[in-house]
């Protein structure tokens, strides 16, 4: 719905604009839950993935971060977006506070209602794999650090075609 709305109202949508809009929406949600958010960097190019995959990836990453934060006193999320033009990769780093007793379980995500929850990390992994990226999780006790690297479109190929 988000991509459709943007196309109807703005015409062509870049991945950078889409990422910014999704981040704004999720940050509003986080701040409503008294979570402090810090976002640094922007995406200027496009990724080698479709818009829905990008939206789903970022929303699932931030949903997991928000869920972990609400169980802590510090309640902080930091997002760093950095392009590596030489490698044609986007690096999306996310760090959030979490309860030190919380552990990352790909199928569970620490949720009570296992019937309808816990697929976020599976969705994230599937999107990253399908789009030739990598993702790394580091459980640092009271913080979770996630580094996601995604392939960017080759500008040379686009200008030649």
PDB file of C-alpha atoms in Angstrom:
ATOM      1  CA  UNK A   1       0.000   0.000   0.000  1.00  0.00           C
ATOM      2  CA  UNK A   2       2.859   2.365   0.806  1.00  0.00           C
ATOM      3  CA  UNK A   3       4.555   1.951  -2.576  1.00  0.00           C
ATOM      4  CA  UNK A   4       1.224   2.347  -4.380  1.00  0.00           C
ATOM      5  CA  UNK A   5       0.412   5.494  -2.400  1.00  0.00           C
ATOM      6  CA  UNK A   6       3.813   7.024  -3.181  1.00  0.00           C
ATOM      7  CA  UNK A   7       3.557   6.206  -6.898  1.00  0.00           C
ATOM      8  CA  UNK A   8       0.096   7.759  -7.109  1.00  0.00           C
ATOM      9  CA  UNK A   9       1.176  10.911  -5.312  1.00  0.00           C
ATOM     10  CA  UNK A  10       4.799  11.333  -6.350  1.00  0.00           C
ATOM     11  CA  UNK A  11       5.315   9.395  -9.576  1.00  0.00           C
ATOM     12  CA  UNK A  12       8.614   7.511  -9.656  1.00  0.00           C
ATOM     13  CA  UNK A  13       9.873   6.606  -6.201  1.00  0.00           C
ATOM     14  CA  UNK A  14      13.536   6.073  -5.388  1.00  0.00           C
ATOM     15  CA  UNK A  15      14.615   3.486  -2.857  1.00  0.00           C
ATOM     16  CA  UNK A  16      16.088   6.330  -0.800  1.00  0.00           C
ATOM     17  CA  UNK A  17      12.704   8.087  -0.575  1.00  0.00           C
ATOM     18  CA  UNK A  18      10.997   4.838   0.297  1.00  0.00           C
ATOM     19  CA  UNK A  19      13.563   3.995   2.984  1.00  0.00           C
ATOM     20  CA  UNK A  20      13.182   7.472   4.471  1.00  0.00           C
ATOM     21  CA  UNK A  21       9.388   7.187   4.578  1.00  0.00           C
ATOM     22  CA  UNK A  22       9.458   3.743   6.220  1.00  0.00           C
ATOM     23  CA  UNK A  23      12.016   4.946   8.762  1.00  0.00           C
ATOM     24  CA  UNK A  24       9.875   7.994   9.581  1.00  0.00           C
ATOM     25  CA  UNK A  25       6.801   5.829  10.134  1.00  0.00           C
ATOM     26  CA  UNK A  26       8.594   3.312  12.359  1.00  0.00           C
ATOM     27  CA  UNK A  27      10.411   6.065  14.299  1.00  0.00           C
ATOM     28  CA  UNK A  28       7.062   7.722  15.067  1.00  0.00           C
ATOM     29  CA  UNK A  29       5.823   4.367  16.331  1.00  0.00           C
ATOM     30  CA  UNK A  30       8.978   3.906  18.446  1.00  0.00           C
ATOM     31  CA  UNK A  31       8.835   7.422  19.899  1.00  0.00           C
ATOM     32  CA  UNK A  32       5.178   6.842  20.807  1.00  0.00           C
ATOM     33  CA  UNK A  33       6.545   3.989  22.969  1.00  0.00           C
ATOM     34  CA  UNK A  34       9.157   6.305  24.566  1.00  0.00           C
ATOM     35  CA  UNK A  35      12.032   4.879  22.509  1.00  0.00           C
ATOM     36  CA  UNK A  36      14.785   7.305  21.516  1.00  0.00           C
ATOM     37  CA  UNK A  37      15.798   6.982  17.855  1.00  0.00           C
ATOM     38  CA  UNK A  38      18.853   8.240  16.031  1.00  0.00           C
ATOM     39  CA  UNK A  39      19.119   7.860  12.245  1.00  0.00           C
ATOM     40  CA  UNK A  40      22.295   8.792  10.394  1.00  0.00           C
ATOM     41  CA  UNK A  41      22.950   8.731   6.670  1.00  0.00           C
ATOM     42  CA  UNK A  42      20.805   8.441   3.564  1.00  0.00           C
ATOM     43  CA  UNK A  43      20.472   6.217   0.538  1.00  0.00           C
ATOM     44  CA  UNK A  44      21.136   8.087  -2.694  1.00  0.00           C
ATOM     45  CA  UNK A  45      21.179   5.212  -5.171  1.00  0.00           C
ATOM     46  CA  UNK A  46      18.831   2.294  -5.707  1.00  0.00           C
ATOM     47  CA  UNK A  47      19.168  -1.267  -4.490  1.00  0.00           C
ATOM     48  CA  UNK A  48      18.983  -4.412  -6.567  1.00  0.00           C
ATOM     49  CA  UNK A  49      15.695  -5.403  -4.952  1.00  0.00           C
ATOM     50  CA  UNK A  50      12.056  -4.551  -5.437  1.00  0.00           C
ATOM     51  CA  UNK A  51      10.307  -1.913  -3.352  1.00  0.00           C
ATOM     52  CA  UNK A  52       8.174  -4.383  -1.396  1.00  0.00           C
ATOM     53  CA  UNK A  53      11.249  -6.351  -0.313  1.00  0.00           C
ATOM     54  CA  UNK A  54      12.924  -3.163   0.900  1.00  0.00           C
ATOM     55  CA  UNK A  55       9.812  -2.096   2.848  1.00  0.00           C
ATOM     56  CA  UNK A  56       9.362  -5.564   4.357  1.00  0.00           C
ATOM     57  CA  UNK A  57      13.033  -5.829   5.330  1.00  0.00           C
ATOM     58  CA  UNK A  58      13.218  -2.446   7.065  1.00  0.00           C
ATOM     59  CA  UNK A  59       9.837  -2.788   8.760  1.00  0.00           C
ATOM     60  CA  UNK A  60      10.713  -6.235  10.140  1.00  0.00           C
ATOM     61  CA  UNK A  61      14.134  -5.063  11.366  1.00  0.00           C
ATOM     62  CA  UNK A  62      12.576  -2.090  13.142  1.00  0.00           C
ATOM     63  CA  UNK A  63       9.599  -4.069  14.484  1.00  0.00           C
ATOM     64  CA  UNK A  64      12.071  -6.463  16.138  1.00  0.00           C
ATOM     65  CA  UNK A  65      14.128  -3.572  17.517  1.00  0.00           C
ATOM     66  CA  UNK A  66      11.054  -1.808  18.916  1.00  0.00           C
ATOM     67  CA  UNK A  67       9.785  -5.023  20.481  1.00  0.00           C
ATOM     68  CA  UNK A  68      13.138  -5.608  22.200  1.00  0.00           C
ATOM     69  CA  UNK A  69      13.390  -1.987  23.386  1.00  0.00           C
ATOM     70  CA  UNK A  70      10.023  -1.826  25.114  1.00  0.00           C
ATOM     71  CA  UNK A  71      11.289  -4.475  27.537  1.00  0.00           C
ATOM     72  CA  UNK A  72      14.200  -2.268  28.689  1.00  0.00           C
ATOM     73  CA  UNK A  73      14.718   0.968  30.574  1.00  0.00           C
ATOM     74  CA  UNK A  74      17.237   2.494  28.131  1.00  0.00           C
ATOM     75  CA  UNK A  75      14.954   2.199  25.060  1.00  0.00           C
ATOM     76  CA  UNK A  76      17.282   3.300  22.271  1.00  0.00           C
ATOM     77  CA  UNK A  77      17.519   2.506  18.567  1.00  0.00           C
ATOM     78  CA  UNK A  78      20.289   3.732  16.289  1.00  0.00           C
ATOM     79  CA  UNK A  79      20.204   3.309  12.517  1.00  0.00           C
ATOM     80  CA  UNK A  80      23.225   4.079  10.337  1.00  0.00           C
ATOM     81  CA  UNK A  81      22.898   4.031   6.540  1.00  0.00           C
ATOM     82  CA  UNK A  82      26.152   4.048   4.572  1.00  0.00           C
ATOM     83  CA  UNK A  83      26.849   3.472   0.890  1.00  0.00           C
ATOM     84  CA  UNK A  84      30.042   1.750  -0.227  1.00  0.00           C
ATOM     85  CA  UNK A  85      30.272   2.831  -3.900  1.00  0.00           C
ATOM     86  CA  UNK A  86      33.435   0.828  -4.598  1.00  0.00           C
ATOM     87  CA  UNK A  87      31.768  -2.415  -3.504  1.00  0.00           C
ATOM     88  CA  UNK A  88      28.340  -1.275  -4.782  1.00  0.00           C
ATOM     89  CA  UNK A  89      26.836  -2.152  -1.409  1.00  0.00           C
ATOM     90  CA  UNK A  90      24.570  -0.426   1.062  1.00  0.00           C
ATOM     91  CA  UNK A  91      25.336  -1.061   4.694  1.00  0.00           C
ATOM     92  CA  UNK A  92      22.391  -0.730   7.044  1.00  0.00           C
ATOM     93  CA  UNK A  93      23.432  -0.929  10.691  1.00  0.00           C
ATOM     94  CA  UNK A  94      20.884  -1.141  13.440  1.00  0.00           C
ATOM     95  CA  UNK A  95      21.610  -1.173  17.147  1.00  0.00           C
ATOM     96  CA  UNK A  96      18.940  -1.399  19.805  1.00  0.00           C
ATOM     97  CA  UNK A  97      18.808  -1.826  23.531  1.00  0.00           C
ATOM     98  CA  UNK A  98      17.457  -5.132  24.790  1.00  0.00           C
ATOM     99  CA  UNK A  99      17.089  -7.082  27.969  1.00  0.00           C
ATOM    100  CA  UNK A 100      20.338  -8.996  28.525  1.00  0.00           C
ATOM    101  CA  UNK A 101      18.345 -12.188  29.176  1.00  0.00           C
ATOM    102  CA  UNK A 102      16.712 -11.932  25.710  1.00  0.00           C
ATOM    103  CA  UNK A 103      18.283 -14.203  23.131  1.00  0.00           C
ATOM    104  CA  UNK A 104      17.771 -14.117  19.384  1.00  0.00           C
ATOM    105  CA  UNK A 105      15.839 -17.139  18.159  1.00  0.00           C
ATOM    106  CA  UNK A 106      15.113 -17.109  14.446  1.00  0.00           C
ATOM    107  CA  UNK A 107      11.733 -18.772  14.910  1.00  0.00           C
ATOM    108  CA  UNK A 108      10.670 -17.246  18.198  1.00  0.00           C
ATOM    109  CA  UNK A 109      11.907 -13.655  18.670  1.00  0.00           C
ATOM    110  CA  UNK A 110      10.886 -13.882  22.334  1.00  0.00           C
ATOM    111  CA  UNK A 111       7.172 -13.560  21.687  1.00  0.00           C
ATOM    112  CA  UNK A 112       4.343 -14.902  23.805  1.00  0.00           C
ATOM    113  CA  UNK A 113       1.879 -15.633  20.995  1.00  0.00           C
ATOM    114  CA  UNK A 114       3.966 -18.047  18.947  1.00  0.00           C
ATOM    115  CA  UNK A 115       1.078 -18.735  16.585  1.00  0.00           C
ATOM    116  CA  UNK A 116       1.108 -15.335  14.912  1.00  0.00           C
ATOM    117  CA  UNK A 117       4.575 -13.999  15.698  1.00  0.00           C
ATOM    118  CA  UNK A 118       8.239 -14.817  15.296  1.00  0.00           C
ATOM    119  CA  UNK A 119       8.543 -14.854  11.532  1.00  0.00           C
ATOM    120  CA  UNK A 120      10.291 -11.469  11.315  1.00  0.00           C
ATOM    121  CA  UNK A 121      13.826 -12.828  11.431  1.00  0.00           C
ATOM    122  CA  UNK A 122      12.919 -15.550   8.905  1.00  0.00           C
ATOM    123  CA  UNK A 123      11.465 -12.926   6.548  1.00  0.00           C
ATOM    124  CA  UNK A 124      14.554 -10.745   6.992  1.00  0.00           C
ATOM    125  CA  UNK A 125      16.898 -13.658   6.216  1.00  0.00           C
ATOM    126  CA  UNK A 126      14.865 -14.709   3.159  1.00  0.00           C
ATOM    127  CA  UNK A 127      14.859 -11.170   1.700  1.00  0.00           C
ATOM    128  CA  UNK A 128      18.594 -10.734   2.310  1.00  0.00           C
ATOM    129  CA  UNK A 129      19.361 -14.143   0.751  1.00  0.00           C
ATOM    130  CA  UNK A 130      17.102 -13.581  -2.268  1.00  0.00           C
ATOM    131  CA  UNK A 131      18.798 -10.265  -2.986  1.00  0.00           C
ATOM    132  CA  UNK A 132      22.434 -11.342  -2.674  1.00  0.00           C
ATOM    133  CA  UNK A 133      23.043  -9.583   0.620  1.00  0.00           C
ATOM    134  CA  UNK A 134      24.430 -10.557   4.006  1.00  0.00           C
ATOM    135  CA  UNK A 135      23.215 -10.035   7.548  1.00  0.00           C
ATOM    136  CA  UNK A 136      25.048 -10.414  10.825  1.00  0.00           C
ATOM    137  CA  UNK A 137      23.600 -10.308  14.338  1.00  0.00           C
ATOM    138  CA  UNK A 138      25.778  -9.562  17.365  1.00  0.00           C
ATOM    139  CA  UNK A 139      24.197 -10.040  20.781  1.00  0.00           C
ATOM    140  CA  UNK A 140      26.211  -7.738  23.039  1.00  0.00           C
ATOM    141  CA  UNK A 141      24.226  -8.448  26.204  1.00  0.00           C
ATOM    142  CA  UNK A 142      22.161  -5.317  26.673  1.00  0.00           C
ATOM    143  CA  UNK A 143      22.262  -4.365  22.972  1.00  0.00           C
ATOM    144  CA  UNK A 144      21.629  -6.120  19.673  1.00  0.00           C
ATOM    145  CA  UNK A 145      23.750  -5.036  16.725  1.00  0.00           C
ATOM    146  CA  UNK A 146      22.603  -5.928  13.219  1.00  0.00           C
ATOM    147  CA  UNK A 147      24.626  -5.257  10.088  1.00  0.00           C
ATOM    148  CA  UNK A 148      22.855  -5.805   6.794  1.00  0.00           C
ATOM    149  CA  UNK A 149      24.709  -5.393   3.485  1.00  0.00           C
ATOM    150  CA  UNK A 150      22.644  -5.124   0.301  1.00  0.00           C
ATOM    151  CA  UNK A 151      23.655  -4.882  -3.359  1.00  0.00           C
ATOM    152  CA  UNK A 152      23.185  -1.542  -5.061  1.00  0.00           C
ATOM    153  CA  UNK A 153      22.325  -1.086  -8.719  1.00  0.00           C
ATOM    154  CA  UNK A 154      25.303  -0.678 -11.010  1.00  0.00           C
ATOM    155  CA  UNK A 155      25.104   2.917 -12.275  1.00  0.00           C
ATOM    156  CA  UNK A 156      27.292   2.057 -15.288  1.00  0.00           C
ATOM    157  CA  UNK A 157      24.870  -0.631 -16.432  1.00  0.00           C
ATOM    158  CA  UNK A 158      21.922   1.728 -16.036  1.00  0.00           C
ATOM    159  CA  UNK A 159      23.503   4.505 -18.097  1.00  0.00           C
ATOM    160  CA  UNK A 160      24.522   2.096 -20.879  1.00  0.00           C
ATOM    161  CA  UNK A 161      21.083   0.522 -21.141  1.00  0.00           C
TER     162      UNK A 161
END
